[in-house]
Coordinates of C-alpha atoms in Angstrom, one line a residue:
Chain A
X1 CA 0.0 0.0 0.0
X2 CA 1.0 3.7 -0.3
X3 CA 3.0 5.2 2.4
X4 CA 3.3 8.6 3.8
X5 CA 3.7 11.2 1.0
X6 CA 5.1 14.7 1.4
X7 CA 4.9 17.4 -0.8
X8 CA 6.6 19.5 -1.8
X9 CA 9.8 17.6 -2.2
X10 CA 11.8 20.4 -2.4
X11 CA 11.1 24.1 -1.8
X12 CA 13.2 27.0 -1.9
X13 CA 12.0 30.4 -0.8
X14 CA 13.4 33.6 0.4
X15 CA 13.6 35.1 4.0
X16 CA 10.4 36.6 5.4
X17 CA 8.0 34.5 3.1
X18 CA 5.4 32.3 4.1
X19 CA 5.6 28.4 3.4
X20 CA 3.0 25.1 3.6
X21 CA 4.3 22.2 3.6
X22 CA 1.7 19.1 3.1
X23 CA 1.9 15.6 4.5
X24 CA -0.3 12.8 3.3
X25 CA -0.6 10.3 5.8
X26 CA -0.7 6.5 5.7
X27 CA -4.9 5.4 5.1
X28 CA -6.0 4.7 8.5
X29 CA -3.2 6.4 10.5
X30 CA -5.0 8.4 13.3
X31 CA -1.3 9.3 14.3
X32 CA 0.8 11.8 12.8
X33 CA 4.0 13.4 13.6
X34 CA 6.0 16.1 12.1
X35 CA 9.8 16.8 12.9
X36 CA 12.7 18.8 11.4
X37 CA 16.0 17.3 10.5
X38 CA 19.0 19.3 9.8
X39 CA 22.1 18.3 8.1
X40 CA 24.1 16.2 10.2
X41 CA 21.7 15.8 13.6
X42 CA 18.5 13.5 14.1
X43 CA 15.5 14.4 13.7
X44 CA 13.6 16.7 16.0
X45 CA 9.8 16.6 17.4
X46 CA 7.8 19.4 16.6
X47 CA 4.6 18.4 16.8
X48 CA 1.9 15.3 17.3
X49 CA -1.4 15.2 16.2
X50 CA -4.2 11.8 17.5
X51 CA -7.0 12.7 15.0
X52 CA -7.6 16.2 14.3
X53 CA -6.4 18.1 17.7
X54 CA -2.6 18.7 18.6
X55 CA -2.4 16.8 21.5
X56 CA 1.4 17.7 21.9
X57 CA 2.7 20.7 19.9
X58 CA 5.9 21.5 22.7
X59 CA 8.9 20.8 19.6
X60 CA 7.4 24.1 17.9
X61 CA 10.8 26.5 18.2
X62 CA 8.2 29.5 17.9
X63 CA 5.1 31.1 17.1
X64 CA 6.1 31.4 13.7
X65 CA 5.7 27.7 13.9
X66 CA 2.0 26.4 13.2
X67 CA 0.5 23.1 11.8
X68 CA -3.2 21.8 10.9
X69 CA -5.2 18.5 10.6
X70 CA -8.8 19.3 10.0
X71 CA -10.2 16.3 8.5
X72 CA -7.7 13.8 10.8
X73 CA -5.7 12.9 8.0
X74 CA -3.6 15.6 5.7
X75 CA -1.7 17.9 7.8
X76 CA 0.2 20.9 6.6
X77 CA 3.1 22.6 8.7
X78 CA 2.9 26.4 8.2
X79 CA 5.9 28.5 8.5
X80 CA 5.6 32.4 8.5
X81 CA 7.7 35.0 8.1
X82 CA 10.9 32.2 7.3
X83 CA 14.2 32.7 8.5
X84 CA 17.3 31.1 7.2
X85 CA 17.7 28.9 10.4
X86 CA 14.4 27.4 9.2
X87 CA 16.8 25.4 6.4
X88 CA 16.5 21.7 7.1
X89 CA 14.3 18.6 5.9
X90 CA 10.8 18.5 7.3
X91 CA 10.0 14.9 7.7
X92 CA 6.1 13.6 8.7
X93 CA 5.2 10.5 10.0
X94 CA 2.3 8.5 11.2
X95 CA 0.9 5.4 13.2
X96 CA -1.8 3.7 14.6
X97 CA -3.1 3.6 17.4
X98 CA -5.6 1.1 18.7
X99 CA -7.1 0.1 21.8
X100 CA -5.3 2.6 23.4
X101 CA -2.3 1.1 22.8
X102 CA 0.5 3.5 21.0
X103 CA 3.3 0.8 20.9
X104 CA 3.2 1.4 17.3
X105 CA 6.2 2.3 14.7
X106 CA 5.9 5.8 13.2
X107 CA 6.4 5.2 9.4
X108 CA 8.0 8.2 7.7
X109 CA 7.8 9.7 4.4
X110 CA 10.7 11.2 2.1
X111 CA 10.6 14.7 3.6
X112 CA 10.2 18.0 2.0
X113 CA 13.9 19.9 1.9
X114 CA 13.3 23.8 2.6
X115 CA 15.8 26.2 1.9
X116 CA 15.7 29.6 2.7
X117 CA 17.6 32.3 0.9
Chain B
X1 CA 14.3 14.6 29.8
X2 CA 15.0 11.9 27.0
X3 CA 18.5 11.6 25.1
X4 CA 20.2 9.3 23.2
X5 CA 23.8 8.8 22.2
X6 CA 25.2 7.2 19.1
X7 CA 29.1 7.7 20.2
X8 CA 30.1 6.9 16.5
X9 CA 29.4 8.7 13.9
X10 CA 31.1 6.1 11.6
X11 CA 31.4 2.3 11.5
X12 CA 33.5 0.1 8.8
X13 CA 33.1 -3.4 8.4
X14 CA 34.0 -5.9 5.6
X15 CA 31.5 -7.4 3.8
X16 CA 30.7 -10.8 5.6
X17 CA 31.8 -9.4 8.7
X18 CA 29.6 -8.9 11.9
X19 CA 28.8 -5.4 12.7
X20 CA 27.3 -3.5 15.7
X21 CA 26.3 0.1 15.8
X22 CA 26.5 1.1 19.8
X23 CA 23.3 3.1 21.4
X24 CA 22.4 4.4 24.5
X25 CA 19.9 5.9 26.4
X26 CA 18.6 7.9 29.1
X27 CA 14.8 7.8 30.3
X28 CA 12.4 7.9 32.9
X29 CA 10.5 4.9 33.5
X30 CA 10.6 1.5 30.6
X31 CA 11.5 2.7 27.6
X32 CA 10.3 1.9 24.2
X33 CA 13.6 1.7 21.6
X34 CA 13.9 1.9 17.8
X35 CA 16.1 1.7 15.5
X36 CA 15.3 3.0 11.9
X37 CA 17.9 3.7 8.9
X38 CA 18.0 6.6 6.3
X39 CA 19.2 5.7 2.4
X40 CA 20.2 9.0 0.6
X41 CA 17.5 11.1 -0.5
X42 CA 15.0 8.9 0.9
X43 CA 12.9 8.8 4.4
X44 CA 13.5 7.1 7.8
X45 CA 12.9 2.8 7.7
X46 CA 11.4 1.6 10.6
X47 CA 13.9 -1.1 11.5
X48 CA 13.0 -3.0 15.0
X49 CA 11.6 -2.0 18.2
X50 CA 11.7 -2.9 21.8
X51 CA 8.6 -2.7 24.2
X52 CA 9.0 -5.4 26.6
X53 CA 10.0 -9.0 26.9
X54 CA 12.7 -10.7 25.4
X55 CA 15.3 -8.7 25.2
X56 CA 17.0 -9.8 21.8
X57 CA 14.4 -8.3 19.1
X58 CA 14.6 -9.1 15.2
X59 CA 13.8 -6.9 12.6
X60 CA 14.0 -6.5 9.2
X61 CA 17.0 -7.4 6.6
X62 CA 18.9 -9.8 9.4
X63 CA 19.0 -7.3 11.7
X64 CA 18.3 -7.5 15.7
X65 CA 19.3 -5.6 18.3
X66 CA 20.2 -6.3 22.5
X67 CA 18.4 -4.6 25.1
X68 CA 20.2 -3.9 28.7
X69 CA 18.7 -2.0 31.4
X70 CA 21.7 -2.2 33.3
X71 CA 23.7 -0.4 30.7
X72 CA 21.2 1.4 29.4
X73 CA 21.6 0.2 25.7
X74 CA 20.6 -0.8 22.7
X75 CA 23.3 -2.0 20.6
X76 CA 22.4 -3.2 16.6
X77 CA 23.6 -6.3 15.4
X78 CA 23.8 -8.3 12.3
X79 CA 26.4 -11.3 11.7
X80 CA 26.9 -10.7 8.6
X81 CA 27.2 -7.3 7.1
X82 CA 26.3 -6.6 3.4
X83 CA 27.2 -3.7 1.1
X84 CA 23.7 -2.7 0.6
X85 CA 23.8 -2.3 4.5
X86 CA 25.6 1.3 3.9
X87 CA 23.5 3.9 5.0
X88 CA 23.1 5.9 8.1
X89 CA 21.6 4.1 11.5
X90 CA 19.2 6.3 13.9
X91 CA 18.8 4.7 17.4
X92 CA 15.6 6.9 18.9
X93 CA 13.5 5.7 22.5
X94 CA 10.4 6.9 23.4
X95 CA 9.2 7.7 27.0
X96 CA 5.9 6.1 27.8
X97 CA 3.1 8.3 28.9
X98 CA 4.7 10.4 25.6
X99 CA 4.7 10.3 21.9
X100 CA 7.7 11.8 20.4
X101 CA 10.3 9.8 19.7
X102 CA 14.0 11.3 20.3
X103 CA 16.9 10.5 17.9
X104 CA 20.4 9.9 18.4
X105 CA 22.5 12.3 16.1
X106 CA 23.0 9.0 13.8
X107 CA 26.2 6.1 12.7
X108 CA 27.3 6.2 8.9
X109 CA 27.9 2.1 8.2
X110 CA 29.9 2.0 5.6
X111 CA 30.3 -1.9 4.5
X112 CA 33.3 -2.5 2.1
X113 CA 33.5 -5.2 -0.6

């Protein structure tokens, strides 16, 4: 089956602009996850989302930070007014949960690679 | 507050060789480990994964990995290392009662023919 699709792959904007970057779940995930990876380090949390609520968003550096999941399936991370420190790969992920029980892998997709100019 | 340590960022090994990529780990309470591994230009691949129980787990492509509470580890194994096994190794560990999982900075395997 598909996996978790991000898009877009790549994007390249300048400082101060406002990005979206979209995450297409696996079907059936109630479970998604975003972090940021930049070169070099591990990934980093930035936020959770079980259905359509953020049930932890304390990885977001800032306020400039924001992310949705209306429907409890696509999310989109929102970045305003971008700074070059936001360069890195965001990466999403997602998982099941059932019965409670969140022992689950996360599954990740490809990333989306921002660079700021 | 969670960590993880990876102390190498590189590992070599001869094809046909064993290999182990070292981990560690610092939590409150059980944790739950992973280990997942990143091709070029492509996303995290959920490896194995430790819960409870026995504490050698097997995962995918030959892998398994040893958990010890004592010495708060989580060491990756295989016995035989391929060259297709080249890519970089995340070790990460989630706290229960929490979500996020935290990542070690990553090991480069590099396995040579």
């Amino acid at each position: 089956g598909a996996g978790v699709s991000q898009t877009p792959s790549n994007k390249v904007t300048e400082k101060g602009k406002y990005v979206e970057l979209r995450c297409d779940p696996i079907s059936g995930h109630t479970a998604l996850y975003w972090y940021r990876q930049s070169l070099g380090q591990g990934p980093e949390f930035l936020i959770y989302f079980q259905g359509t609520g953020a049930a932890d968003d304390s990885g977001l550096p800032n306020d400039r930070f924001f992310a949705v999941r209306p429907e409890g399936s696509v999310s989109t991370l929102k970045i305003q007014r971008t700074e070059r420190g936001d360069s890195a790969v965001y990466l999403c992920a997602s998982s099941l949960t059932s019965g409670g029980s969140t022992y689950n892998e996360q599954f990740f997709g490809p990333g989306t690679r921002l660079t700021v100019l | 507050a969670q960590s993880v340590a990876q102390p190498e960022d590189q590992v070599n090994v001869a094809e046909g060789n064993p290999l182990t990529v070292k981990c560690t780990y610092s939590v409150s309470g059980n944790p739950y480990l992973f280990w997942y591994v990143q091709y070029p230009n492509r996303g995290l691949q959920f490896l194995l994964k430790y819960i409870t129980g026995d504490n050698l787990v097997k995962g995918s492509y030959g892998f398994e990995a040893e958990f010890n509470k004592s010495q708060t580890s989580f060491h990756l194994k295989k016995p035989s290392a391929l060259v297709s096994d080249s890519a970089l190794y995340f070790c990460a560990v989630r706290e229960p009662g929490f979500q996020k999982l935290v990542f070690g900075t990553g090991t480069r395997l590099l396995v040579s023919p």
